Structures are given as C-alpha cells and as structure tokens.
Amino acid sequence: MDTVAESHLTHLRRLRAAKDVMDRDWADETLDLDAVASRAGYSRSHFVRVFKTAYGRTPGQYLSQRRIERAAEMLRTCDLSITEICHLVGFAGLGTFTTRFKQHMGQTPGEYRRSKIARGAALIPGCYALLWAGGFHPTKDSGTSDSATSDSKTKDSNSEEAD
C-alpha cells in the first residue's frame, strides 16, 4: 500500500477513535471538545475541520445528536422529569436542551413525551432508569452513591458551536 493510502487510513482511524469516544462517553460531564480532539491526536480547530469534512457535521453537533437520541429514548420509556433527563444526557440548561431537542425532533421534550405516552407506552420507574443511565455514581467527597439530579453540570461540553 502506498504512503498516501496509509496516511488516509491512519487519519480515518484517528477520527473513528474520537467518534467512538463520543459514542461511548456521551453522558460524561468531563467530555469536551479538547478531550475528544486529543484522543484523535489533533488540535481542537483542526479536529473540528477534519471531523466536519469526514462526517458532514461538527463534533459538537454529532455529540448533541447522540445526547438528544438518548433523551428521546428516556422520554419514551421512563418517568423521570424532563429536567432530570436534560442533566442525565449532559446538557447544563433546560433551555438549551429544549431548543436542541426541538431542532432535532421537531417537538419540545414535553410534546414528544405526550405523543409517545398517548400511544400507551409503559414507563419505567425513574430509579431503574437512573441505574441504567449511570445516574448513580460515587461522589468525589464521600464515595457514596448519589443521584445525578444533585450533580451540578456546569457547562454544555460541546461548545465549539456558537450558542
């Protein structure tokens, strides 16, 4: 194989590794663009450029879509509040979450939930949903489990987009 083809494959492997990090760690509050770009071995700005060229959207748009897909699944299946789901999927603010959800799904989270519940969907109790979503995790101070609703997620980590 020639060096150009090898270089292209290496580039694609690095992008795929970074995309896999976003697919796996979408709810990790420390996952941000710098962490994902470093996983690929690129600078932040170069990573945004090459990711958009390869996948047709920025890493932030991709991560936001992944989070919205998870939120939609939780809205369809469990009885957690919309605010709890907003924080579980990695959004810091309900306004940003609602805006992005409506952009992706065409409905607000509340409208989406009502349309799915109207079809007779059974809801999983929130405590089970939190276990499934990884909402219970040790706090740094005490090492005991705590609900994700008490966590303070300080920022939306896909911030290469101008909001």
CSV table of N, CA and C in Angstrom, one decimal:
chain,number,residue,atom,x,y,z
A,1,MET,N,0.8,-1.2,0.0
A,1,MET,CA,0.0,0.0,0.0
A,1,MET,C,0.9,1.2,0.0
A,2,ASP,N,0.5,2.2,-0.8
A,2,ASP,CA,1.3,3.4,-0.8
A,2,ASP,C,1.2,4.3,0.4
A,3,THR,N,2.0,5.2,0.5
A,3,THR,CA,2.0,6.1,1.8
A,3,THR,C,0.8,7.0,1.8
A,4,VAL,N,0.3,7.4,0.7
A,4,VAL,CA,-0.9,8.3,0.7
A,4,VAL,C,-2.1,7.5,1.2
A,5,ALA,N,-2.3,6.3,0.8
A,5,ALA,CA,-3.4,5.5,1.3
A,5,ALA,C,-3.2,5.2,2.7
A,6,GLU,N,-2.0,4.9,3.1
A,6,GLU,CA,-1.7,4.6,4.6
A,6,GLU,C,-2.0,5.8,5.4
A,7,SER,N,-1.6,6.9,5.0
A,7,SER,CA,-1.9,8.2,5.7
A,7,SER,C,-3.3,8.5,5.8
A,8,HIS,N,-4.1,8.2,4.7
A,8,HIS,CA,-5.5,8.4,4.8
A,8,HIS,C,-6.2,7.5,5.7
A,9,LEU,N,-5.8,6.2,5.7
A,9,LEU,CA,-6.3,5.2,6.7
A,9,LEU,C,-6.0,5.6,8.1
A,10,THR,N,-4.8,6.0,8.4
A,10,THR,CA,-4.5,6.5,9.7
A,10,THR,C,-5.3,7.6,10.2
A,11,HIS,N,-5.5,8.6,9.3
A,11,HIS,CA,-6.4,9.7,9.5
A,11,HIS,C,-7.8,9.3,9.9
A,12,LEU,N,-8.4,8.4,9.1
A,12,LEU,CA,-9.7,7.9,9.3
A,12,LEU,C,-9.8,7.1,10.7
A,13,ARG,N,-8.8,6.3,11.0
A,13,ARG,CA,-8.8,5.6,12.2
A,13,ARG,C,-8.8,6.5,13.4
A,14,ARG,N,-8.0,7.6,13.3
A,14,ARG,CA,-8.0,8.6,14.4
A,14,ARG,C,-9.3,9.3,14.6
A,15,LEU,N,-10.0,9.6,13.5
A,15,LEU,CA,-11.3,10.2,13.6
A,15,LEU,C,-12.3,9.2,14.1
A,16,ARG,N,-12.2,8.0,13.7
A,16,ARG,CA,-13.1,7.0,14.2
A,16,ARG,C,-12.9,6.7,15.7
A,17,ALA,N,-11.7,6.8,16.2
A,17,ALA,CA,-11.4,6.6,17.6
A,17,ALA,C,-12.1,7.7,18.4
A,18,ALA,N,-12.0,8.9,17.9
A,18,ALA,CA,-12.6,10.1,18.6
A,18,ALA,C,-14.1,10.0,18.5
A,19,LYS,N,-14.6,9.5,17.4
A,19,LYS,CA,-16.1,9.4,17.3
A,19,LYS,C,-16.6,8.3,18.3
A,20,ASP,N,-15.8,7.2,18.4
A,20,ASP,CA,-16.1,6.2,19.4
A,20,ASP,C,-16.1,6.7,20.8
A,21,VAL,N,-15.2,7.6,21.1
A,21,VAL,CA,-15.2,8.2,22.5
A,21,VAL,C,-16.5,8.9,22.7
A,22,MET,N,-17.0,9.7,21.7
A,22,MET,CA,-18.3,10.4,21.9
A,22,MET,C,-19.4,9.4,22.0
A,23,ASP,N,-19.4,8.3,21.2
A,23,ASP,CA,-20.5,7.3,21.3
A,23,ASP,C,-20.5,6.6,22.7
A,24,ARG,N,-19.4,6.4,23.2
A,24,ARG,CA,-19.3,5.6,24.5
A,24,ARG,C,-19.5,6.5,25.7
A,25,ASP,N,-18.9,7.7,25.7
A,25,ASP,CA,-18.9,8.6,26.9
A,25,ASP,C,-19.8,9.8,26.7
A,26,TRP,N,-20.9,9.7,26.0
A,26,TRP,CA,-21.8,10.8,25.7
A,26,TRP,C,-22.3,11.5,26.9
A,27,ALA,N,-22.4,10.8,28.0
A,27,ALA,CA,-23.0,11.4,29.3
A,27,ALA,C,-21.9,11.9,30.2
A,28,ASP,N,-20.7,11.6,29.9
A,28,ASP,CA,-19.6,12.1,30.8
A,28,ASP,C,-19.5,13.6,30.8
A,29,GLU,N,-19.6,14.1,32.0
A,29,GLU,CA,-19.6,15.6,32.1
A,29,GLU,C,-18.3,16.2,31.8
A,30,THR,N,-17.2,15.4,31.8
A,30,THR,CA,-15.9,16.0,31.5
A,30,THR,C,-15.5,15.8,30.0
A,31,LEU,N,-16.4,15.2,29.3
A,31,LEU,CA,-16.1,15.0,27.8
A,31,LEU,C,-16.3,16.4,27.2
A,32,ASP,N,-15.3,16.9,26.6
A,32,ASP,CA,-15.4,18.2,25.9
A,32,ASP,C,-14.6,18.1,24.6
A,33,LEU,N,-14.7,19.1,23.8
A,33,LEU,CA,-14.0,19.1,22.5
A,33,LEU,C,-12.5,18.9,22.6
A,34,ASP,N,-11.9,19.5,23.6
A,34,ASP,CA,-10.5,19.3,23.8
A,34,ASP,C,-10.1,17.8,24.0
A,35,ALA,N,-10.9,17.2,24.9
A,35,ALA,CA,-10.6,15.8,25.2
A,35,ALA,C,-10.8,14.9,24.0
A,36,VAL,N,-11.8,15.1,23.2
A,36,VAL,CA,-12.1,14.3,22.0
A,36,VAL,C,-11.0,14.6,21.0
A,37,ALA,N,-10.6,15.8,20.8
A,37,ALA,CA,-9.6,16.2,19.8
A,37,ALA,C,-8.3,15.6,20.2
A,38,SER,N,-8.0,15.6,21.5
A,38,SER,CA,-6.7,15.0,21.9
A,38,SER,C,-6.7,13.5,21.7
A,39,ARG,N,-7.9,12.8,21.8
A,39,ARG,CA,-8.0,11.4,21.6
A,39,ARG,C,-7.6,11.1,20.1
A,40,ALA,N,-8.0,12.0,19.2
A,40,ALA,CA,-7.7,11.8,17.8
A,40,ALA,C,-6.2,12.3,17.5
A,41,GLY,N,-5.6,13.0,18.4
A,41,GLY,CA,-4.3,13.5,18.2
A,41,GLY,C,-4.2,14.7,17.4
A,42,TYR,N,-5.3,15.5,17.4
A,42,TYR,CA,-5.3,16.7,16.6
A,42,TYR,C,-5.6,17.9,17.5
A,43,SER,N,-5.3,19.1,17.1
A,43,SER,CA,-5.6,20.3,17.8
A,43,SER,C,-7.1,20.5,17.7
A,44,ARG,N,-7.7,21.3,18.6
A,44,ARG,CA,-9.1,21.5,18.6
A,44,ARG,C,-9.7,22.0,17.3
A,45,SER,N,-9.1,23.0,16.7
A,45,SER,CA,-9.6,23.6,15.5
A,45,SER,C,-9.4,22.7,14.3
A,46,HIS,N,-8.3,22.0,14.2
A,46,HIS,CA,-8.0,21.1,13.1
A,46,HIS,C,-9.0,19.9,13.2
A,47,PHE,N,-9.3,19.4,14.4
A,47,PHE,CA,-10.2,18.3,14.6
A,47,PHE,C,-11.6,18.7,14.2
A,48,VAL,N,-12.1,19.9,14.5
A,48,VAL,CA,-13.4,20.3,14.1
A,48,VAL,C,-13.5,20.3,12.6
A,49,ARG,N,-12.4,20.8,11.9
A,49,ARG,CA,-12.4,20.9,10.5
A,49,ARG,C,-12.4,19.5,9.8
A,50,VAL,N,-11.6,18.7,10.3
A,50,VAL,CA,-11.5,17.4,9.6
A,50,VAL,C,-12.7,16.5,9.9
A,51,PHE,N,-13.2,16.6,11.1
A,51,PHE,CA,-14.4,15.8,11.5
A,51,PHE,C,-15.6,16.3,10.7
A,52,LYS,N,-15.8,17.6,10.5
A,52,LYS,CA,-16.9,18.0,9.6
A,52,LYS,C,-16.7,17.6,8.2
A,53,THR,N,-15.5,17.6,7.7
A,53,THR,CA,-15.3,17.1,6.3
A,53,THR,C,-15.6,15.7,6.2
A,54,ALA,N,-15.2,14.9,7.2
A,54,ALA,CA,-15.5,13.4,7.1
A,54,ALA,C,-16.9,13.0,7.4
A,55,TYR,N,-17.6,13.7,8.4
A,55,TYR,CA,-18.9,13.2,8.8
A,55,TYR,C,-20.0,14.2,8.5
A,56,GLY,N,-19.7,15.4,7.9
A,56,GLY,CA,-20.7,16.3,7.5
A,56,GLY,C,-21.3,17.2,8.6
A,57,ARG,N,-20.8,17.1,9.8
A,57,ARG,CA,-21.2,17.9,10.9
A,57,ARG,C,-20.1,18.1,11.9
A,58,THR,N,-20.2,19.1,12.7
A,58,THR,CA,-19.1,19.3,13.7
A,58,THR,C,-19.2,18.3,14.8
A,59,PRO,N,-18.1,18.1,15.6
A,59,PRO,CA,-18.2,17.1,16.7
A,59,PRO,C,-19.3,17.5,17.7
A,60,GLY,N,-19.4,18.8,17.9
A,60,GLY,CA,-20.5,19.2,18.9
A,60,GLY,C,-21.9,18.9,18.4
A,61,GLN,N,-22.1,19.1,17.1
A,61,GLN,CA,-23.4,18.7,16.5
A,61,GLN,C,-23.6,17.2,16.6
A,62,TYR,N,-22.6,16.4,16.4
A,62,TYR,CA,-22.7,15.0,16.5
A,62,TYR,C,-23.0,14.5,17.9
A,63,LEU,N,-22.2,15.1,18.9
A,63,LEU,CA,-22.4,14.7,20.3
A,63,LEU,C,-23.8,15.2,20.8
A,64,SER,N,-24.2,16.4,20.3
A,64,SER,CA,-25.6,16.8,20.7
A,64,SER,C,-26.6,15.9,20.2
A,65,GLN,N,-26.5,15.4,18.9
A,65,GLN,CA,-27.4,14.5,18.4
A,65,GLN,C,-27.5,13.2,19.2
A,66,ARG,N,-26.3,12.7,19.5
A,66,ARG,CA,-26.3,11.5,20.4
A,66,ARG,C,-27.0,11.7,21.7
A,67,ARG,N,-26.8,12.8,22.3
A,67,ARG,CA,-27.5,13.1,23.6
A,67,ARG,C,-29.0,13.2,23.4
A,68,ILE,N,-29.4,13.9,22.3
A,68,ILE,CA,-30.8,14.0,22.0
A,68,ILE,C,-31.5,12.6,21.8
A,69,GLU,N,-30.8,11.8,21.1
A,69,GLU,CA,-31.3,10.4,20.9
A,69,GLU,C,-31.5,9.7,22.2
A,70,ARG,N,-30.5,9.8,23.1
A,70,ARG,CA,-30.7,9.2,24.4
A,70,ARG,C,-31.8,9.8,25.2
A,71,ALA,N,-31.9,11.1,25.1
A,71,ALA,CA,-33.0,11.8,25.8
A,71,ALA,C,-34.4,11.3,25.3
A,72,ALA,N,-34.5,11.2,24.0
A,72,ALA,CA,-35.8,10.8,23.4
A,72,ALA,C,-36.1,9.4,23.9
A,73,GLU,N,-35.1,8.5,24.0
A,73,GLU,CA,-35.4,7.2,24.5
A,73,GLU,C,-35.8,7.2,25.9
A,74,MET,N,-35.2,8.0,26.7
A,74,MET,CA,-35.6,8.2,28.1
A,74,MET,C,-37.0,8.8,28.2
A,75,LEU,N,-37.3,9.7,27.4
A,75,LEU,CA,-38.7,10.4,27.4
A,75,LEU,C,-39.8,9.3,27.1
A,76,ARG,N,-39.4,8.4,26.2
A,76,ARG,CA,-40.4,7.4,25.7
A,76,ARG,C,-40.6,6.3,26.8
A,77,THR,N,-39.5,6.1,27.6
A,77,THR,CA,-39.5,4.8,28.4
A,77,THR,C,-39.5,5.0,29.9
A,78,CYS,N,-39.2,6.1,30.4
A,78,CYS,CA,-39.1,6.2,31.9
A,78,CYS,C,-39.9,7.5,32.4
A,79,ASP,N,-40.1,7.5,33.7
A,79,ASP,CA,-40.9,8.6,34.3
A,79,ASP,C,-40.1,9.6,34.9
A,80,LEU,N,-38.8,9.8,34.5
A,80,LEU,CA,-38.0,10.9,35.1
A,80,LEU,C,-38.5,12.2,34.5
A,81,SER,N,-38.3,13.3,35.3
A,81,SER,CA,-38.7,14.6,34.8
A,81,SER,C,-37.9,15.0,33.6
A,82,ILE,N,-38.3,15.9,32.8
A,82,ILE,CA,-37.6,16.4,31.7
A,82,ILE,C,-36.3,17.1,32.2
A,83,THR,N,-36.3,17.8,33.3
A,83,THR,CA,-35.1,18.4,33.8
A,83,THR,C,-34.1,17.3,34.2
A,84,GLU,N,-34.5,16.2,34.8
A,84,GLU,CA,-33.6,15.1,35.2
A,84,GLU,C,-33.0,14.5,33.9
A,85,ILE,N,-33.8,14.3,32.9
A,85,ILE,CA,-33.3,13.7,31.7
A,85,ILE,C,-32.3,14.7,31.0
A,86,CYS,N,-32.6,16.0,31.0
A,86,CYS,CA,-31.7,17.0,30.5
A,86,CYS,C,-30.3,16.9,31.1
A,87,HIS,N,-30.2,16.8,32.4
A,87,HIS,CA,-28.9,16.7,33.1
A,87,HIS,C,-28.3,15.3,32.9
A,88,LEU,N,-29.1,14.3,32.8
A,88,LEU,CA,-28.5,13.0,32.6
A,88,LEU,C,-27.8,12.8,31.3
A,89,VAL,N,-28.3,13.5,30.3
A,89,VAL,CA,-27.7,13.3,28.9
A,89,VAL,C,-26.6,14.4,28.7
A,90,GLY,N,-26.3,15.2,29.7
A,90,GLY,CA,-25.2,16.1,29.5
A,90,GLY,C,-25.4,17.5,29.2
A,91,PHE,N,-26.7,18.0,29.2
A,91,PHE,CA,-27.0,19.4,29.0
A,91,PHE,C,-27.0,20.1,30.3
A,92,ALA,N,-26.5,21.3,30.4
A,92,ALA,CA,-26.4,22.1,31.6
A,92,ALA,C,-27.7,22.8,31.8
A,93,GLY,N,-28.3,23.3,30.8
A,93,GLY,CA,-29.5,24.1,30.9
A,93,GLY,C,-30.7,23.5,30.2
A,94,LEU,N,-31.9,23.7,30.8
A,94,LEU,CA,-33.1,23.2,30.2
A,94,LEU,C,-33.5,23.9,28.9
A,95,GLY,N,-33.2,25.2,28.8
A,95,GLY,CA,-33.5,26.0,27.6
A,95,GLY,C,-32.7,25.5,26.4
A,96,THR,N,-31.4,25.3,26.6
A,96,THR,CA,-30.6,24.7,25.5
A,96,THR,C,-31.0,23.3,25.1
A,97,PHE,N,-31.3,22.5,26.1
A,97,PHE,CA,-31.8,21.2,25.8
A,97,PHE,C,-33.1,21.2,25.0
A,98,THR,N,-34.1,22.0,25.5
A,98,THR,CA,-35.3,22.1,24.8
A,98,THR,C,-35.2,22.6,23.3
A,99,THR,N,-34.3,23.6,23.2
A,99,THR,CA,-34.1,24.2,21.8
A,99,THR,C,-33.5,23.1,20.9
A,100,ARG,N,-32.4,22.5,21.4
A,100,ARG,CA,-31.8,21.4,20.6
A,100,ARG,C,-32.7,20.2,20.3
A,101,PHE,N,-33.5,19.9,21.3
A,101,PHE,CA,-34.4,18.7,21.1
A,101,PHE,C,-35.4,19.1,20.0
A,102,LYS,N,-35.9,20.3,20.1
A,102,LYS,CA,-36.9,20.7,19.1
A,102,LYS,C,-36.3,20.7,17.7
A,103,GLN,N,-35.0,21.2,17.6
A,103,GLN,CA,-34.3,21.2,16.3
A,103,GLN,C,-34.2,19.8,15.7
A,104,HIS,N,-33.9,18.9,16.6
A,104,HIS,CA,-33.6,17.5,16.1
A,104,HIS,C,-34.9,16.7,15.9
A,105,MET,N,-35.9,16.9,16.8
A,105,MET,CA,-37.0,16.0,16.8
A,105,MET,C,-38.3,16.7,16.3
A,106,GLY,N,-38.3,18.0,16.2
A,106,GLY,CA,-39.5,18.7,15.7
A,106,GLY,C,-40.5,19.0,16.7
A,107,GLN,N,-40.3,18.6,17.9
A,107,GLN,CA,-41.2,18.8,19.0
A,107,GLN,C,-40.4,19.1,20.3
A,108,THR,N,-41.1,19.8,21.2
A,108,THR,CA,-40.4,20.0,22.5
A,108,THR,C,-40.4,18.7,23.2
A,109,PRO,N,-39.5,18.6,24.3
A,109,PRO,CA,-39.5,17.3,25.0
A,109,PRO,C,-40.8,16.9,25.6
A,110,GLY,N,-41.6,17.9,26.1
A,110,GLY,CA,-42.9,17.6,26.7
A,110,GLY,C,-43.9,17.1,25.6
A,111,GLU,N,-43.9,17.8,24.5
A,111,GLU,CA,-44.8,17.4,23.4
A,111,GLU,C,-44.4,16.0,22.9
A,112,TYR,N,-43.1,15.7,22.8
A,112,TYR,CA,-42.6,14.4,22.4
A,112,TYR,C,-43.1,13.3,23.4
A,113,ARG,N,-42.9,13.6,24.7
A,113,ARG,CA,-43.3,12.6,25.7
A,113,ARG,C,-44.8,12.4,25.6
A,114,ARG,N,-45.6,13.4,25.5
A,114,ARG,CA,-47.1,13.3,25.5
A,114,ARG,C,-47.5,12.5,24.3
A,115,SER,N,-46.9,12.7,23.1
A,115,SER,CA,-47.2,11.9,21.9
A,115,SER,C,-46.9,10.4,22.1
A,116,LYS,N,-45.8,10.1,22.8
A,116,LYS,CA,-45.5,8.7,23.0
A,116,LYS,C,-46.3,8.1,24.1
A,117,ILE,N,-46.6,8.8,25.1
A,117,ILE,CA,-47.4,8.2,26.2
A,117,ILE,C,-48.8,8.0,25.7
A,118,ALA,N,-49.3,8.9,24.8
A,118,ALA,CA,-50.6,8.8,24.3
A,118,ALA,C,-50.8,7.4,23.5
A,119,ARG,N,-49.7,6.9,23.0
A,119,ARG,CA,-49.8,5.6,22.3
A,119,ARG,C,-49.8,4.4,23.3
A,120,GLY,N,-49.8,4.7,24.6
A,120,GLY,CA,-49.9,3.6,25.6
A,120,GLY,C,-48.6,3.1,26.0
A,121,ALA,N,-47.5,3.8,25.9
A,121,ALA,CA,-46.2,3.3,26.3
A,121,ALA,C,-46.1,3.2,27.8
A,122,ALA,N,-45.6,2.1,28.3
A,122,ALA,CA,-45.4,1.9,29.8
A,122,ALA,C,-44.1,2.6,30.1
A,123,LEU,N,-44.1,3.2,31.3
A,123,LEU,CA,-42.9,4.0,31.7
A,123,LEU,C,-42.2,3.2,32.8
A,124,ILE,N,-40.9,3.2,32.7
A,124,ILE,CA,-40.0,2.5,33.7
A,124,ILE,C,-39.8,3.5,34.8
A,125,PRO,N,-39.9,3.0,36.1
A,125,PRO,CA,-39.7,3.9,37.2
A,125,PRO,C,-38.3,4.6,37.1
A,126,GLY,N,-38.3,5.9,37.5
A,126,GLY,CA,-37.1,6.7,37.4
A,126,GLY,C,-35.8,6.1,38.0
A,127,CYS,N,-36.0,5.4,39.2
A,127,CYS,CA,-34.8,4.8,39.9
A,127,CYS,C,-34.2,3.8,39.0
A,128,TYR,N,-34.9,3.0,38.3
A,128,TYR,CA,-34.3,2.0,37.4
A,128,TYR,C,-33.7,2.7,36.2
A,129,ALA,N,-34.3,3.7,35.7
A,129,ALA,CA,-33.8,4.5,34.6
A,129,ALA,C,-32.5,5.1,34.9
A,130,LEU,N,-32.4,5.6,36.2
A,130,LEU,CA,-31.1,6.2,36.6
A,130,LEU,C,-30.0,5.2,36.7
A,131,LEU,N,-30.3,4.0,37.2
A,131,LEU,CA,-29.3,2.9,37.2
A,131,LEU,C,-28.9,2.6,35.8
A,132,TRP,N,-29.8,2.4,34.9
A,132,TRP,CA,-29.5,2.1,33.5
A,132,TRP,C,-28.6,3.2,32.9
A,133,ALA,N,-28.9,4.4,33.2
A,133,ALA,CA,-28.3,5.6,32.5
A,133,ALA,C,-27.0,5.9,33.2
A,134,GLY,N,-26.7,5.3,34.3
A,134,GLY,CA,-25.4,5.6,35.0
A,134,GLY,C,-25.6,6.9,35.9
A,135,GLY,N,-26.8,7.2,36.2
A,135,GLY,CA,-27.1,8.4,37.0
A,135,GLY,C,-26.7,8.2,38.5
A,136,PHE,N,-26.5,7.0,39.0
A,136,PHE,CA,-26.0,6.8,40.3
A,136,PHE,C,-24.5,6.6,40.2
A,137,HIS,N,-23.7,7.5,40.8
A,137,HIS,CA,-22.3,7.2,40.8
A,137,HIS,C,-21.7,7.9,42.1
A,138,PRO,N,-20.5,7.4,42.5
A,138,PRO,CA,-19.9,7.9,43.7
A,138,PRO,C,-19.6,9.3,43.6
A,139,THR,N,-19.8,10.1,44.7
A,139,THR,CA,-19.4,11.4,44.8
A,139,THR,C,-17.9,11.5,45.1
A,140,LYS,N,-17.3,12.5,44.7
A,140,LYS,CA,-15.9,12.6,44.9
A,140,LYS,C,-15.5,12.8,46.4
A,141,ASP,N,-16.4,13.4,47.2
A,141,ASP,CA,-16.1,13.6,48.6
A,141,ASP,C,-16.3,12.4,49.5
A,142,SER,N,-17.5,11.7,49.3
A,142,SER,CA,-17.8,10.6,50.3
A,142,SER,C,-17.6,9.2,49.7
A,143,GLY,N,-17.6,9.1,48.4
A,143,GLY,CA,-17.5,7.8,47.9
A,143,GLY,C,-18.9,7.0,47.9
A,144,THR,N,-19.9,7.7,48.2
A,144,THR,CA,-21.3,7.1,48.3
A,144,THR,C,-22.0,7.4,47.0
A,145,SER,N,-23.1,6.7,46.7
A,145,SER,CA,-23.9,6.9,45.6
A,145,SER,C,-24.7,8.1,45.8
A,146,ASP,N,-25.0,8.8,44.7
A,146,ASP,CA,-25.8,10.0,44.7
A,146,ASP,C,-26.6,10.1,43.4
A,147,SER,N,-27.7,10.7,43.4
A,147,SER,CA,-28.5,10.9,42.2
A,147,SER,C,-27.8,12.0,41.3
A,148,ALA,N,-28.0,11.8,40.0
A,148,ALA,CA,-27.5,12.7,39.1
A,148,ALA,C,-28.2,14.0,39.1
A,149,THR,N,-29.4,14.0,39.7
A,149,THR,CA,-30.1,15.3,39.8
A,149,THR,C,-29.5,16.3,40.7
A,150,SER,N,-28.6,15.8,41.6
A,150,SER,CA,-28.0,16.7,42.6
A,150,SER,C,-26.6,17.1,42.0
A,151,ASP,N,-26.2,16.5,40.9
A,151,ASP,CA,-24.9,16.9,40.4
A,151,ASP,C,-25.1,18.3,39.7
A,152,SER,N,-24.0,19.1,39.8
A,152,SER,CA,-24.1,20.3,39.1
A,152,SER,C,-23.2,20.2,37.9
A,153,LYS,N,-23.8,20.1,36.7
A,153,LYS,CA,-23.1,20.1,35.5
A,153,LYS,C,-23.0,21.6,35.1
A,154,THR,N,-21.8,22.0,35.0
A,154,THR,CA,-21.5,23.4,34.9
A,154,THR,C,-21.6,24.0,33.4
A,155,LYS,N,-21.4,23.1,32.5
A,155,LYS,CA,-21.5,23.7,31.1
A,155,LYS,C,-21.8,22.6,30.1
A,156,ASP,N,-22.3,23.0,29.0
A,156,ASP,CA,-22.5,22.1,27.9
A,156,ASP,C,-21.2,21.9,27.2
A,157,SER,N,-20.8,20.6,27.2
A,157,SER,CA,-19.4,20.4,26.8
A,157,SER,C,-19.2,20.3,25.3
A,158,ASN,N,-20.2,20.6,24.5
A,158,ASN,CA,-20.0,20.6,23.0
A,158,ASN,C,-20.0,22.0,22.5
A,159,SER,N,-19.1,22.8,23.0
A,159,SER,CA,-19.2,24.2,22.9
A,159,SER,C,-18.5,24.8,21.7
A,160,GLU,N,-18.1,24.1,20.7
A,160,GLU,CA,-17.5,24.7,19.6
A,160,GLU,C,-18.5,25.5,18.7
A,161,GLU,N,-19.8,25.2,19.0
A,161,GLU,CA,-20.8,25.9,18.3
A,161,GLU,C,-21.1,27.2,19.0
A,162,ALA,N,-21.3,28.2,18.3
A,162,ALA,CA,-21.7,29.5,18.9
A,162,ALA,C,-23.2,29.4,19.3
A,163,ASP,N,-23.5,29.4,20.6
A,163,ASP,CA,-24.9,29.4,21.0
A,163,ASP,C,-25.4,30.8,21.3
